[in-house]
mmCIF file with all atom_site columns, C-alpha atoms in Angstrom:
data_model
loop_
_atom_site.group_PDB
_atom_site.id
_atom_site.type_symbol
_atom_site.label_atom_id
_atom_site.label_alt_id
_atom_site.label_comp_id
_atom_site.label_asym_id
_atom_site.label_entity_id
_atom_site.label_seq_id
_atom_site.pdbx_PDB_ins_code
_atom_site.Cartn_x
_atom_site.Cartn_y
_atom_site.Cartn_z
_atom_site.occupancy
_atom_site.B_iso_or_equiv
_atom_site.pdbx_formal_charge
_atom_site.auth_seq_id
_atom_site.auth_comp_id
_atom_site.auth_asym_id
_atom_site.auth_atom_id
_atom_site.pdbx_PDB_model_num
ATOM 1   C CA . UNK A 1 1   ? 213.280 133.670 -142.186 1.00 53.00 ? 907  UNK A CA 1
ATOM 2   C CA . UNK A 1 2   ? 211.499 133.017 -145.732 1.00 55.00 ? 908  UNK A CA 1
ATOM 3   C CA . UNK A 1 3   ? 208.167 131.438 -143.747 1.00 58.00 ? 909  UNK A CA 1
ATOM 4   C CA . UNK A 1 4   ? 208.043 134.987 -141.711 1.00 56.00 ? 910  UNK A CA 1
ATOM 5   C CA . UNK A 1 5   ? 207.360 136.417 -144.972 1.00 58.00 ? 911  UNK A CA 1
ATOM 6   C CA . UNK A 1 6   ? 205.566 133.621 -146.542 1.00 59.00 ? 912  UNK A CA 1
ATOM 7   C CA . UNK A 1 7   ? 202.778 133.577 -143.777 1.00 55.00 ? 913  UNK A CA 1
ATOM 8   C CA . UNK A 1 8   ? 202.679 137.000 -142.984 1.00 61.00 ? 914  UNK A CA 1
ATOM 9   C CA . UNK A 1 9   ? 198.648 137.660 -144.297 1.00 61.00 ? 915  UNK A CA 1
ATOM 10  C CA . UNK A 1 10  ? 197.270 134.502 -143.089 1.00 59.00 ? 916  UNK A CA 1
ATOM 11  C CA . UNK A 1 11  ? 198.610 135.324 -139.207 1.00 61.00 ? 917  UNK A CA 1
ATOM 12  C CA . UNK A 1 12  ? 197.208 139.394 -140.143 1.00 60.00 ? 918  UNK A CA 1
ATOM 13  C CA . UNK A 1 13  ? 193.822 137.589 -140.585 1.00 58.00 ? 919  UNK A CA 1
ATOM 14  C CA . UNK A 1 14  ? 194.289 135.311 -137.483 1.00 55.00 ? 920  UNK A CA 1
ATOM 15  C CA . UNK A 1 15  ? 195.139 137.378 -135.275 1.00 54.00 ? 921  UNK A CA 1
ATOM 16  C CA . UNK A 1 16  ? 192.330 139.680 -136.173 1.00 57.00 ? 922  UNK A CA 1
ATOM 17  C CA . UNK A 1 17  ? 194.821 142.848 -137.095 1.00 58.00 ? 923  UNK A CA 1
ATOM 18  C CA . UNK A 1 18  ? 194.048 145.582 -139.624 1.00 60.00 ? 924  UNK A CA 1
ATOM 19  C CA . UNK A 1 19  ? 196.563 144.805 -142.828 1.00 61.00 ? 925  UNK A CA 1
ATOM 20  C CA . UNK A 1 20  ? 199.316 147.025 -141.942 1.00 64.00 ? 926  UNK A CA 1
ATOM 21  C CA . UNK A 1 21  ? 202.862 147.896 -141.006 1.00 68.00 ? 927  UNK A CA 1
ATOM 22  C CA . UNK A 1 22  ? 202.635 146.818 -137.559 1.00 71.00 ? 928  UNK A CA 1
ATOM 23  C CA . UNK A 1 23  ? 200.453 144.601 -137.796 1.00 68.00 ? 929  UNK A CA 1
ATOM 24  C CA . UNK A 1 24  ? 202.615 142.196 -140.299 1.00 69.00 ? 930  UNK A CA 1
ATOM 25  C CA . UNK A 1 25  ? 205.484 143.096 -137.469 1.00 72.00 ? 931  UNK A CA 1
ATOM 26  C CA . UNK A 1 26  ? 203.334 141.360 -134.725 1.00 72.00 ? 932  UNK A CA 1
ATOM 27  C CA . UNK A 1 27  ? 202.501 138.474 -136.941 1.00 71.00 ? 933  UNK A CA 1
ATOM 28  C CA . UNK A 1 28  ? 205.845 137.912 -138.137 1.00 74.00 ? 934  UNK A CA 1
ATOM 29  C CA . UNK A 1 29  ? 206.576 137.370 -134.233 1.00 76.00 ? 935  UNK A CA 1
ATOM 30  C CA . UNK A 1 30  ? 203.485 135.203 -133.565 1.00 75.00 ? 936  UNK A CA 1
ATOM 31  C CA . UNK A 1 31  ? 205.250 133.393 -136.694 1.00 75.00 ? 937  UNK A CA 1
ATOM 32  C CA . UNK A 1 32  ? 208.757 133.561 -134.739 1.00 77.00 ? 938  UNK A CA 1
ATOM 33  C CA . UNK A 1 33  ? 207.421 132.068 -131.690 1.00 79.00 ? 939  UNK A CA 1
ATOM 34  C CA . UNK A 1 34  ? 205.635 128.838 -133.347 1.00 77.00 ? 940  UNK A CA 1
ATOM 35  C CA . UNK A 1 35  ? 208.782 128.612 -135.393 1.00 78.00 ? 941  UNK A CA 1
ATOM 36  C CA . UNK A 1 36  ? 211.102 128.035 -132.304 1.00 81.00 ? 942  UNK A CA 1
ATOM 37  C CA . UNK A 1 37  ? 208.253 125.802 -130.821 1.00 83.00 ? 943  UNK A CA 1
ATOM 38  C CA . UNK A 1 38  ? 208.456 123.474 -133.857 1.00 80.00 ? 944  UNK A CA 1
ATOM 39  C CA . UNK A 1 39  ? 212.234 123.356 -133.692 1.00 79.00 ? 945  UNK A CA 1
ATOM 40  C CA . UNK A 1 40  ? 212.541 122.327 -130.360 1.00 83.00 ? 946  UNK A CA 1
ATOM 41  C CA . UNK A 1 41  ? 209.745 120.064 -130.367 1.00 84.00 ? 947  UNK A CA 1
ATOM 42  C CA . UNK A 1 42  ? 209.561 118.893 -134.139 1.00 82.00 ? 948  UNK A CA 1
ATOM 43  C CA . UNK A 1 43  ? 212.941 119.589 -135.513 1.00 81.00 ? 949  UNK A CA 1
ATOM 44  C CA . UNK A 1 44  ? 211.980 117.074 -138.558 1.00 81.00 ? 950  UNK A CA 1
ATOM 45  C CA . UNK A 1 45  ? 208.927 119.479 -139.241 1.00 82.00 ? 951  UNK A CA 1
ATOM 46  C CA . UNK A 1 46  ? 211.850 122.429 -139.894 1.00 80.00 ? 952  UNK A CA 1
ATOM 47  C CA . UNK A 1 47  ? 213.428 120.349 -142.680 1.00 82.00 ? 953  UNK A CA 1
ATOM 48  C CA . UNK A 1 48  ? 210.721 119.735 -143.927 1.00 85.00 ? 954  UNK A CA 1
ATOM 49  C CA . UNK A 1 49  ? 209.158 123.599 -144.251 1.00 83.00 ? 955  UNK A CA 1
ATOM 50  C CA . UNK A 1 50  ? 212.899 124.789 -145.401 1.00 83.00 ? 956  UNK A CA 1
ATOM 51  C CA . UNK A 1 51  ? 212.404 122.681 -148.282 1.00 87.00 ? 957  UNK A CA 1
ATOM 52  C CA . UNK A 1 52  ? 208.917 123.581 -148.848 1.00 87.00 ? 958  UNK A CA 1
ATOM 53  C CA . UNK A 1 53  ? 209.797 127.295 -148.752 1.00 85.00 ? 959  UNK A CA 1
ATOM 54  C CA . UNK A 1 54  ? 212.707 126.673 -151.357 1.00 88.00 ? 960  UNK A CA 1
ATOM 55  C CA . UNK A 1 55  ? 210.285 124.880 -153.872 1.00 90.00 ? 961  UNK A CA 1
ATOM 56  C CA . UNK A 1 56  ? 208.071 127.897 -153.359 1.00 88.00 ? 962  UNK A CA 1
ATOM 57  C CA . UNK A 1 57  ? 210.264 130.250 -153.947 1.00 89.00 ? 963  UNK A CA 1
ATOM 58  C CA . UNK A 1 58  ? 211.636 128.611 -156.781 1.00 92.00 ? 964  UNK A CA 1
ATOM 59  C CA . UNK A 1 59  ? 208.158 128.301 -158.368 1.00 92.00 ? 965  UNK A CA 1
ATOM 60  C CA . UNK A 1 60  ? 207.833 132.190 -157.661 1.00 90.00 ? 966  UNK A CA 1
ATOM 61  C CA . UNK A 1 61  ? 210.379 133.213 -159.856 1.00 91.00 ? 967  UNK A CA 1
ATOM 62  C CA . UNK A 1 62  ? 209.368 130.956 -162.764 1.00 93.00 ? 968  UNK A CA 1
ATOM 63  C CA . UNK A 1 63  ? 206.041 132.744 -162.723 1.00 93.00 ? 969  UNK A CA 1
ATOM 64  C CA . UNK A 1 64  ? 207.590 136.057 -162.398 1.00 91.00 ? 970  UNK A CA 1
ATOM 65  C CA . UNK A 1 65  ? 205.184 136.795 -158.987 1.00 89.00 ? 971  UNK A CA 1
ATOM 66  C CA . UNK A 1 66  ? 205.803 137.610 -155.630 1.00 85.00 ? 972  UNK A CA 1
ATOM 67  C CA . UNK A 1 67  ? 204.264 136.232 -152.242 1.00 81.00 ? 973  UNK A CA 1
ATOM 68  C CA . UNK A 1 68  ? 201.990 139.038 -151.906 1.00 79.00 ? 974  UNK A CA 1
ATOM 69  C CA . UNK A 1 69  ? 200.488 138.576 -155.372 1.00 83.00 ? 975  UNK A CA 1
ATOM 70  C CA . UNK A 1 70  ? 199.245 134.927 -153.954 1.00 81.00 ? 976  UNK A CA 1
ATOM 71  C CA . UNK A 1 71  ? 197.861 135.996 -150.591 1.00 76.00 ? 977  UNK A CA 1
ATOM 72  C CA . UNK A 1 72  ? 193.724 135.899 -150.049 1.00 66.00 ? 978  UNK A CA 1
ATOM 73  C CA . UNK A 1 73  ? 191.897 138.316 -151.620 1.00 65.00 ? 979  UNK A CA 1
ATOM 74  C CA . UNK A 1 74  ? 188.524 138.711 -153.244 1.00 57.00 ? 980  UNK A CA 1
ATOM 75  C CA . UNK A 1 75  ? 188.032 138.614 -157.158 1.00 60.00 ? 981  UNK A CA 1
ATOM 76  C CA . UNK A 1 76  ? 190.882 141.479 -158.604 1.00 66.00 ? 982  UNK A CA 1
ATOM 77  C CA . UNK A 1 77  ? 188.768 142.183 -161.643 1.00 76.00 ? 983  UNK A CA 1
ATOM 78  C CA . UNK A 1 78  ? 187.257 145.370 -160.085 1.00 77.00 ? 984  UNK A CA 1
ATOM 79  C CA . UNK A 1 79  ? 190.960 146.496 -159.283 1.00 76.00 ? 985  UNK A CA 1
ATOM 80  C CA . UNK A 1 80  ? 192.630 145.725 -162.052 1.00 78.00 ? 986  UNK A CA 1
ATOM 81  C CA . UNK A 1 81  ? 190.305 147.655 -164.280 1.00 83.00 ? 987  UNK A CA 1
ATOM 82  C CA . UNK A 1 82  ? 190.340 150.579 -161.662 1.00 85.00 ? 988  UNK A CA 1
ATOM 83  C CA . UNK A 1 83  ? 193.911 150.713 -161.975 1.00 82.00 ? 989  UNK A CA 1
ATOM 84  C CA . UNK A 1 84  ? 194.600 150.621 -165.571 1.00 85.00 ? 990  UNK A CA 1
ATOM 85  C CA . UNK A 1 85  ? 192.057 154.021 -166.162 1.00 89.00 ? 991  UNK A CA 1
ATOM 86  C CA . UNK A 1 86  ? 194.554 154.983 -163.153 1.00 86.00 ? 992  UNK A CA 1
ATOM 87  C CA . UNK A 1 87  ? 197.369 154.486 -165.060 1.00 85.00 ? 993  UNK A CA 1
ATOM 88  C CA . UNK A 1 88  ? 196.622 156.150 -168.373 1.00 88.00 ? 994  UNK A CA 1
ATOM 89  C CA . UNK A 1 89  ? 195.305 158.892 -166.916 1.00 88.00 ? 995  UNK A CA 1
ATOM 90  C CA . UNK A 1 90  ? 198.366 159.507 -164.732 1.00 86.00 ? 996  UNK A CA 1
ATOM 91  C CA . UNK A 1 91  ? 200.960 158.592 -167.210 1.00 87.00 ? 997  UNK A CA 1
ATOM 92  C CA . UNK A 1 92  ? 202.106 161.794 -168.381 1.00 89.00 ? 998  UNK A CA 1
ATOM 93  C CA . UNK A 1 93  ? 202.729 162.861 -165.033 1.00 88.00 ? 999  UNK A CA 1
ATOM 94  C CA . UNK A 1 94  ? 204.789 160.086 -164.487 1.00 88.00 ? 1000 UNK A CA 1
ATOM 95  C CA . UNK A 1 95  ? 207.222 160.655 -167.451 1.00 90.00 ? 1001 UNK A CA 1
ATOM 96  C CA . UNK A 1 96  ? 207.417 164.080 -166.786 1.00 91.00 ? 1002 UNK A CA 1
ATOM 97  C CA . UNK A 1 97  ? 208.661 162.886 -163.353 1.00 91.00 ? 1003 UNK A CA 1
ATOM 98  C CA . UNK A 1 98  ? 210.938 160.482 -164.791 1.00 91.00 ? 1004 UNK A CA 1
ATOM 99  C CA . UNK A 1 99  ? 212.446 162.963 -167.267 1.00 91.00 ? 1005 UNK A CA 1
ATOM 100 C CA . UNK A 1 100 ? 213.029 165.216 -164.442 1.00 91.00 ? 1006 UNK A CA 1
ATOM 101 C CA . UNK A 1 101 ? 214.616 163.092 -162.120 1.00 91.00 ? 1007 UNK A CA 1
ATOM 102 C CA . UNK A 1 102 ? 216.512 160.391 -164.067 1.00 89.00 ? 1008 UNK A CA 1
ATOM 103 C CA . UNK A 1 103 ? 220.030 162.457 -163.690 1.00 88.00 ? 1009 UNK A CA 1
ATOM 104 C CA . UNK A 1 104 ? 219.423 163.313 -160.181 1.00 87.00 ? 1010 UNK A CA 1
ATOM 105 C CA . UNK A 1 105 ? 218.617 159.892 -159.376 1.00 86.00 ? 1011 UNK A CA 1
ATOM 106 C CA . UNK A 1 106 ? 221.318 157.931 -161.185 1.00 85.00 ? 1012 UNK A CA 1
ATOM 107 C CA . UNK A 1 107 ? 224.506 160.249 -161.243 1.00 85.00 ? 1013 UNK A CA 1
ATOM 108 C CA . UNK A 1 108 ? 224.926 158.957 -157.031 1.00 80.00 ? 1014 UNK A CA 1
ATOM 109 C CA . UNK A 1 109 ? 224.822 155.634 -158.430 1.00 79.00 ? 1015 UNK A CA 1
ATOM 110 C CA . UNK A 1 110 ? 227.410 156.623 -161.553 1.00 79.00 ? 1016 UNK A CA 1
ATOM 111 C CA . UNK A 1 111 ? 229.530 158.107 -158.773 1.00 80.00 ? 1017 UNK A CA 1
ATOM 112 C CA . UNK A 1 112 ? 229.337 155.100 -156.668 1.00 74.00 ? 1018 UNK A CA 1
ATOM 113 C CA . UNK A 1 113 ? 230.365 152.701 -159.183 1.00 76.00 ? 1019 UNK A CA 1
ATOM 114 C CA . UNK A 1 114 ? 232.526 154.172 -161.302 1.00 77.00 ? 1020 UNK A CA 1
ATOM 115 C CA . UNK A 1 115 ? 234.400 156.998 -159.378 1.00 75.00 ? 1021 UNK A CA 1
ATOM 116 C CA . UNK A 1 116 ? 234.482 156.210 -155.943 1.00 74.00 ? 1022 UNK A CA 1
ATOM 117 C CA . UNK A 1 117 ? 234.239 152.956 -155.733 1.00 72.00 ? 1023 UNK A CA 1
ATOM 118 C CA . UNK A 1 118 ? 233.762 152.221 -152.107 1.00 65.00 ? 1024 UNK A CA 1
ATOM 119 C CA . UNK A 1 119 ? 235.056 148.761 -150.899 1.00 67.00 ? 1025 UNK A CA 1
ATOM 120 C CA . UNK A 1 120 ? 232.611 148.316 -147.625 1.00 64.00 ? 1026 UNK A CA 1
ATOM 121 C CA . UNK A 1 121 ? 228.726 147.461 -149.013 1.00 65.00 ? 1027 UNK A CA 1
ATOM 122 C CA . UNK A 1 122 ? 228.038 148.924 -145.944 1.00 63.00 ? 1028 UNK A CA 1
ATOM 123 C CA . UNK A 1 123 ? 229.261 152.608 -147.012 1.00 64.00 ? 1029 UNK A CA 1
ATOM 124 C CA . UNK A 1 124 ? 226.604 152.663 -150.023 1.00 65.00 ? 1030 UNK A CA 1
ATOM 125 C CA . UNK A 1 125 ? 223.665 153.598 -148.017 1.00 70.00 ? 1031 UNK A CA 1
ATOM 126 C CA . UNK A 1 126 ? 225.075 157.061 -146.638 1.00 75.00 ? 1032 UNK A CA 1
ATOM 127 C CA . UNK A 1 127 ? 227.356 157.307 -149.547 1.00 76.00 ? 1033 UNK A CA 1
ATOM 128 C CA . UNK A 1 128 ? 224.768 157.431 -152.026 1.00 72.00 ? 1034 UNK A CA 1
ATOM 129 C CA . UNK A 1 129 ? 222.184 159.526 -149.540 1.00 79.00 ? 1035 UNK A CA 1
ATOM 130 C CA . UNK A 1 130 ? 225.526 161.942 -149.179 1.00 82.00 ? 1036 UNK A CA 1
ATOM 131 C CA . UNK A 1 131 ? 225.929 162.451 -152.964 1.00 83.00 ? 1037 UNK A CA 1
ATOM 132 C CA . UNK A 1 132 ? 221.568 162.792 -153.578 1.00 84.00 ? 1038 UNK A CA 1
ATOM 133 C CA . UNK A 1 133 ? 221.593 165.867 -151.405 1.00 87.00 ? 1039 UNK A CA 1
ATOM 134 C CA . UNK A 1 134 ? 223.913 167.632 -153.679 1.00 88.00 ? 1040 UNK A CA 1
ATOM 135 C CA . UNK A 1 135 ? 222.939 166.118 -157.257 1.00 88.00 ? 1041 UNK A CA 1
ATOM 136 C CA . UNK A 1 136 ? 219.067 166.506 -156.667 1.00 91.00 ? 1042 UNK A CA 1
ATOM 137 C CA . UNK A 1 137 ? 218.975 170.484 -155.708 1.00 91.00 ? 1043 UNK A CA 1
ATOM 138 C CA . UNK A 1 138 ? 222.315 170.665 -158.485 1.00 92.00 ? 1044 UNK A CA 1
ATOM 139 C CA . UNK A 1 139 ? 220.779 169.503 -161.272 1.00 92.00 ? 1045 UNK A CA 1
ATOM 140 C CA . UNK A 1 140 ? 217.118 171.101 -160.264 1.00 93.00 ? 1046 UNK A CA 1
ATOM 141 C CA . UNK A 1 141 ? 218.916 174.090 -160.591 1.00 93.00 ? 1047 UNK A CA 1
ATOM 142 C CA . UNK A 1 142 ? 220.482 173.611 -163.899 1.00 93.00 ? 1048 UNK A CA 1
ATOM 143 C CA . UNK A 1 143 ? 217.204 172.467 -165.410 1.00 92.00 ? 1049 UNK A CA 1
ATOM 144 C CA . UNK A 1 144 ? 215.500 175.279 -164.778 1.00 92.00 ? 1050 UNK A CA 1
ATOM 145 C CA . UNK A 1 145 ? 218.619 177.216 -166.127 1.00 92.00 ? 1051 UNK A CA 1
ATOM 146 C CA . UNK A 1 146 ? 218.103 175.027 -169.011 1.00 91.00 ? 1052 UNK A CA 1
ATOM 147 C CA . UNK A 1 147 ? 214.658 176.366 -169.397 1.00 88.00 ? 1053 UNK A CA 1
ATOM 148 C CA . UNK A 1 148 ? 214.873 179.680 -168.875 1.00 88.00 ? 1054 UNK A CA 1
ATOM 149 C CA . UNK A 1 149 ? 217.607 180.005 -171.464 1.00 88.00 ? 1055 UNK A CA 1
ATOM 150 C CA . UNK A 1 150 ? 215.437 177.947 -174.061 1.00 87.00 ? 1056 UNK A CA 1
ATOM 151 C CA . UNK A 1 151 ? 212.116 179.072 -173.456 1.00 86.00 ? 1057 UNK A CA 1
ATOM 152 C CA . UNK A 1 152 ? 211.105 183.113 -172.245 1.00 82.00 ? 1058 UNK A CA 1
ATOM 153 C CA . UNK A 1 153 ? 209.443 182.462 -169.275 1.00 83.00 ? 1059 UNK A CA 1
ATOM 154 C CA . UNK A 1 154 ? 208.272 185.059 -166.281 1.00 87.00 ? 1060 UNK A CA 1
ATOM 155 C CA . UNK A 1 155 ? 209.936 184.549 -162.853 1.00 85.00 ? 1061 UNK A CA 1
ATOM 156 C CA . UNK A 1 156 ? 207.811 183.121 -161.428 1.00 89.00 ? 1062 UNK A CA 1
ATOM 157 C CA . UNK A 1 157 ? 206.982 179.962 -163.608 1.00 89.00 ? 1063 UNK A CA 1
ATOM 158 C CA . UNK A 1 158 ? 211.030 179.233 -163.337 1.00 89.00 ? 1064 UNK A CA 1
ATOM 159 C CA . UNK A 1 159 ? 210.312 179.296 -159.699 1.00 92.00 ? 1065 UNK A CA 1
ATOM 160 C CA . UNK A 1 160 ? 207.104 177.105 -159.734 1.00 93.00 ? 1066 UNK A CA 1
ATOM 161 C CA . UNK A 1 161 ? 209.043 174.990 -162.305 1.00 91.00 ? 1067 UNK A CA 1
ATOM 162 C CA . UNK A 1 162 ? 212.315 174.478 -159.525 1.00 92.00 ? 1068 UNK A CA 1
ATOM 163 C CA . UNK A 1 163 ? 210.016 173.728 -156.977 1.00 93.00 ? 1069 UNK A CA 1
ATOM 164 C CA . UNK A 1 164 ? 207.896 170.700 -159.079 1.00 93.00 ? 1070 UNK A CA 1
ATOM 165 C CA . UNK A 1 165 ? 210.622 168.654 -160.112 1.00 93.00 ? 1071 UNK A CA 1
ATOM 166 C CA . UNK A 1 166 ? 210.958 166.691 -156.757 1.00 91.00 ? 1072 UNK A CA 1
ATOM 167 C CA . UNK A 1 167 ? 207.285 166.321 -155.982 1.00 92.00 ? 1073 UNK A CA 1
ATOM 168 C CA . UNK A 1 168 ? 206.952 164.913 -159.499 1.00 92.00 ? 1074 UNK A CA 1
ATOM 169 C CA . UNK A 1 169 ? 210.066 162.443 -159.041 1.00 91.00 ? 1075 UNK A CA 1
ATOM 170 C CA . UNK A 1 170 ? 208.201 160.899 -155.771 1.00 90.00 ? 1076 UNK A CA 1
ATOM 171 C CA . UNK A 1 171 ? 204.789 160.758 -158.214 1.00 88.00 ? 1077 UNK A CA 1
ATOM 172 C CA . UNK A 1 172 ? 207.166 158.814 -161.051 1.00 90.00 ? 1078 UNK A CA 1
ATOM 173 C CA . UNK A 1 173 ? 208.512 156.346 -158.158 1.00 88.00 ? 1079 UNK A CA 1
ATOM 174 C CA . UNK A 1 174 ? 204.996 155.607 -157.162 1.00 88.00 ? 1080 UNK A CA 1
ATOM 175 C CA . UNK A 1 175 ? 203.742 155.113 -160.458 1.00 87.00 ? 1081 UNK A CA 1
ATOM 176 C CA . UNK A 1 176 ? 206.138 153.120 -161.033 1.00 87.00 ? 1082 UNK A CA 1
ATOM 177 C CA . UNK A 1 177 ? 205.588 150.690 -157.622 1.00 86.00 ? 1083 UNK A CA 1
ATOM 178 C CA . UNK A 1 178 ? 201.594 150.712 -158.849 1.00 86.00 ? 1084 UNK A CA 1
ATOM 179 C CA . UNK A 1 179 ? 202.503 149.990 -162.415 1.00 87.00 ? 1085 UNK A CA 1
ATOM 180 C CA . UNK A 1 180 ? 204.537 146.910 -161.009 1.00 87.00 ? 1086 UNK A CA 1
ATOM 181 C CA . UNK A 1 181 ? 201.792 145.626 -158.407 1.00 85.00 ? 1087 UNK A CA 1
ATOM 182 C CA . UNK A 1 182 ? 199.101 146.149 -161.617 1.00 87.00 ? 1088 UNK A CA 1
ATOM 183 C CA . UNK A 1 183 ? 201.278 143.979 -164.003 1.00 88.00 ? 1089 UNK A CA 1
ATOM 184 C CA . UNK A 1 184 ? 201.846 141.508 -161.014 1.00 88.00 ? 1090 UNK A CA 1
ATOM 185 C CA . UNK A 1 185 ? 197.896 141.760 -160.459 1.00 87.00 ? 1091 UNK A CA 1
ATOM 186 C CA . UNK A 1 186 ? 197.375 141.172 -164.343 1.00 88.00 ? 1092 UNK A CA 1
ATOM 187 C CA . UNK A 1 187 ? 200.063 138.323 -165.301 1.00 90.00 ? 1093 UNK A CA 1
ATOM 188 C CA . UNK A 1 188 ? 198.107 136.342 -162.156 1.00 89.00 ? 1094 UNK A CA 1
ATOM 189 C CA . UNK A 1 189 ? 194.909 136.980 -163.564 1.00 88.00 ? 1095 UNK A CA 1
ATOM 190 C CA . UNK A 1 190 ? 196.331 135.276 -166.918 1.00 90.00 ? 1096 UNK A CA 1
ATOM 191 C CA . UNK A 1 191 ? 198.024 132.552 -165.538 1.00 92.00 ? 1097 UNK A CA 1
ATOM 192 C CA . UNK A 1 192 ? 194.534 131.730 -163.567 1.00 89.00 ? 1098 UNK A CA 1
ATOM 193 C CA . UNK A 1 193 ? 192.601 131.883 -166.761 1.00 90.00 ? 1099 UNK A CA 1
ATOM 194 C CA . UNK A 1 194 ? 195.359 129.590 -168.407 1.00 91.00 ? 1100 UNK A CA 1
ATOM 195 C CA . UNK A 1 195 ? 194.790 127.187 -165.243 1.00 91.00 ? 1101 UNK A CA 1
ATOM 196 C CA . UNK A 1 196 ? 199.003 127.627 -165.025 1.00 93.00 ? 1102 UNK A CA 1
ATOM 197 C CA . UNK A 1 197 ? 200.340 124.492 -163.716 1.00 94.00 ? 1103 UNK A CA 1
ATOM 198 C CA . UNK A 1 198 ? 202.921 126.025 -161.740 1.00 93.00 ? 1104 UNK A CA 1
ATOM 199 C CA . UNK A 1 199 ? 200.817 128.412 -159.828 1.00 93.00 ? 1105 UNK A CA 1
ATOM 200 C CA . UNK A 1 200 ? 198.504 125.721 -158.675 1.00 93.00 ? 1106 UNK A CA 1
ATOM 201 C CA . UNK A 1 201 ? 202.097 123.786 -157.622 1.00 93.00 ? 1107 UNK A CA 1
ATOM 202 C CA . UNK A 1 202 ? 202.772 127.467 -155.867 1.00 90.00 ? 1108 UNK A CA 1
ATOM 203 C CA . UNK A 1 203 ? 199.520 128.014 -154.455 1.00 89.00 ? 1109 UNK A CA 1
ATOM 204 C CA . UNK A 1 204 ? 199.714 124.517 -152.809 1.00 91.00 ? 1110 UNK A CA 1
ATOM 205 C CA . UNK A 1 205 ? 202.949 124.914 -151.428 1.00 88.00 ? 1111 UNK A CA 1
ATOM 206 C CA . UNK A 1 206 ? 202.014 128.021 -149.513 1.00 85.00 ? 1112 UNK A CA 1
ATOM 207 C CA . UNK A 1 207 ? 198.671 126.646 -148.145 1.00 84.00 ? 1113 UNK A CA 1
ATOM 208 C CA . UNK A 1 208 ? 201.527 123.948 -147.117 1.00 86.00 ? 1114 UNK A CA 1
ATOM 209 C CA . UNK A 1 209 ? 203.978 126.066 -145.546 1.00 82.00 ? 1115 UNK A CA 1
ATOM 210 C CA . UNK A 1 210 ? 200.586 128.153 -143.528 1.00 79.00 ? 1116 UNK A CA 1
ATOM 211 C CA . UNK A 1 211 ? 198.913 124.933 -142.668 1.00 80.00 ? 1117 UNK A CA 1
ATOM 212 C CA . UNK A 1 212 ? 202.440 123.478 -140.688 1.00 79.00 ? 1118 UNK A CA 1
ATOM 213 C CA . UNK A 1 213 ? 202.815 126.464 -138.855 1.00 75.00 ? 1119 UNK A CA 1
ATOM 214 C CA . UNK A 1 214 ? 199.022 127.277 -137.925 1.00 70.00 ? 1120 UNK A CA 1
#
């Protein structure tokens, strides 16, 4: 399971595929298919790759990166620059979202934990989807309330106002993935500069784990 994920870009560029959904589906079973190859043929070569991926992982979370961070790509410098002007330009878009939705977002999980208290992990998904449709448009409603009653404002700002606050919760998750992907982008950059140890152990490892399944 952890080489389909491990491998995923190299097979994208192998098989010729544009980087996308679908395409990391088809090369996760071109992946599948040498994988039960190698274990009937060269069961040893399994051990072997389950260790490697292990040590990888391992080496991951020391440096605080993930797979993705570590797969081909040319010089970041023009993207990481890109996407800091991105980010402070954006920003107060993004709190504004945040502000906005952090009740809607986390009362489900409040509810979850600490009232209901559901015993099957399986029940949290549609649980928690359950209790979003009525907390999101709820508390929309009673910030806008909250608005009107603080500030006098014609009907249809209010209106405009109810209507925002979701669009500018999906903005404040987004920002949020980017801002992780830039600081992912960034701490890499830094631990090339510092010639880390432990990503050149990392970035072996994976050219391992490609080069026994190519």
């Amino acid at each position: 399971r952890r080489v389909l994920f491990l491998s995923n870009a190299q097979f994208v560029s192998e098989l010729n595929l544009q980087n996308d959904t679908i395409s990391r589906f088809k090369a996760r079973q071109e992946i599948a298919k040498k994988l039960v190859s190698i274990e009937k043929n060269e069961p040893e070569k399994i051990e072997k790759l389950e260790t490697l991926c292990k040590e990888y992982e391992v080496l991951l979370k020391i440096l605080n990166l993930r797979n993705w961070v570590l797969e081909p790509k040319k010089d970041n410098t023009f993207f990481i620059i890109i996407e800091a002007l991105k980010l402070i330009v954006t920003t107060p878009f993004f709190l504004l979202g945040f502000l906005l939705n952090f009740l809607p977002f986390y009362a489900p999980v409040y509810i979850r934990k600490k009232i209901i208290r559901p015993q099957y992990r399986g029940f949290y998904g549609s649980l928690h989807f359950v209790l979003g449709i009525i907390t999101f448009p709820l508390f929309y409603v009673l910030q806008t309330s909250l608005i009107i009653s603080l500030i006098n404002t014609p009907w249809w700002v209010a209106l405009l106002f109810l209507i925002i606050q979701y669009p500018l919760g999906l903005w404040a998750i987004k920002g949020y993935k980017k801002e992780k992907k830039f600081m992912a982008m960034l701490r890499l950059k830094t631990l090339i500069q510092k010639k880390s140890f432990d990503l050149n152990l990392a970035q072996s490892a994976r050219k391992q784990i490609i080069r026994m399944i190519s």
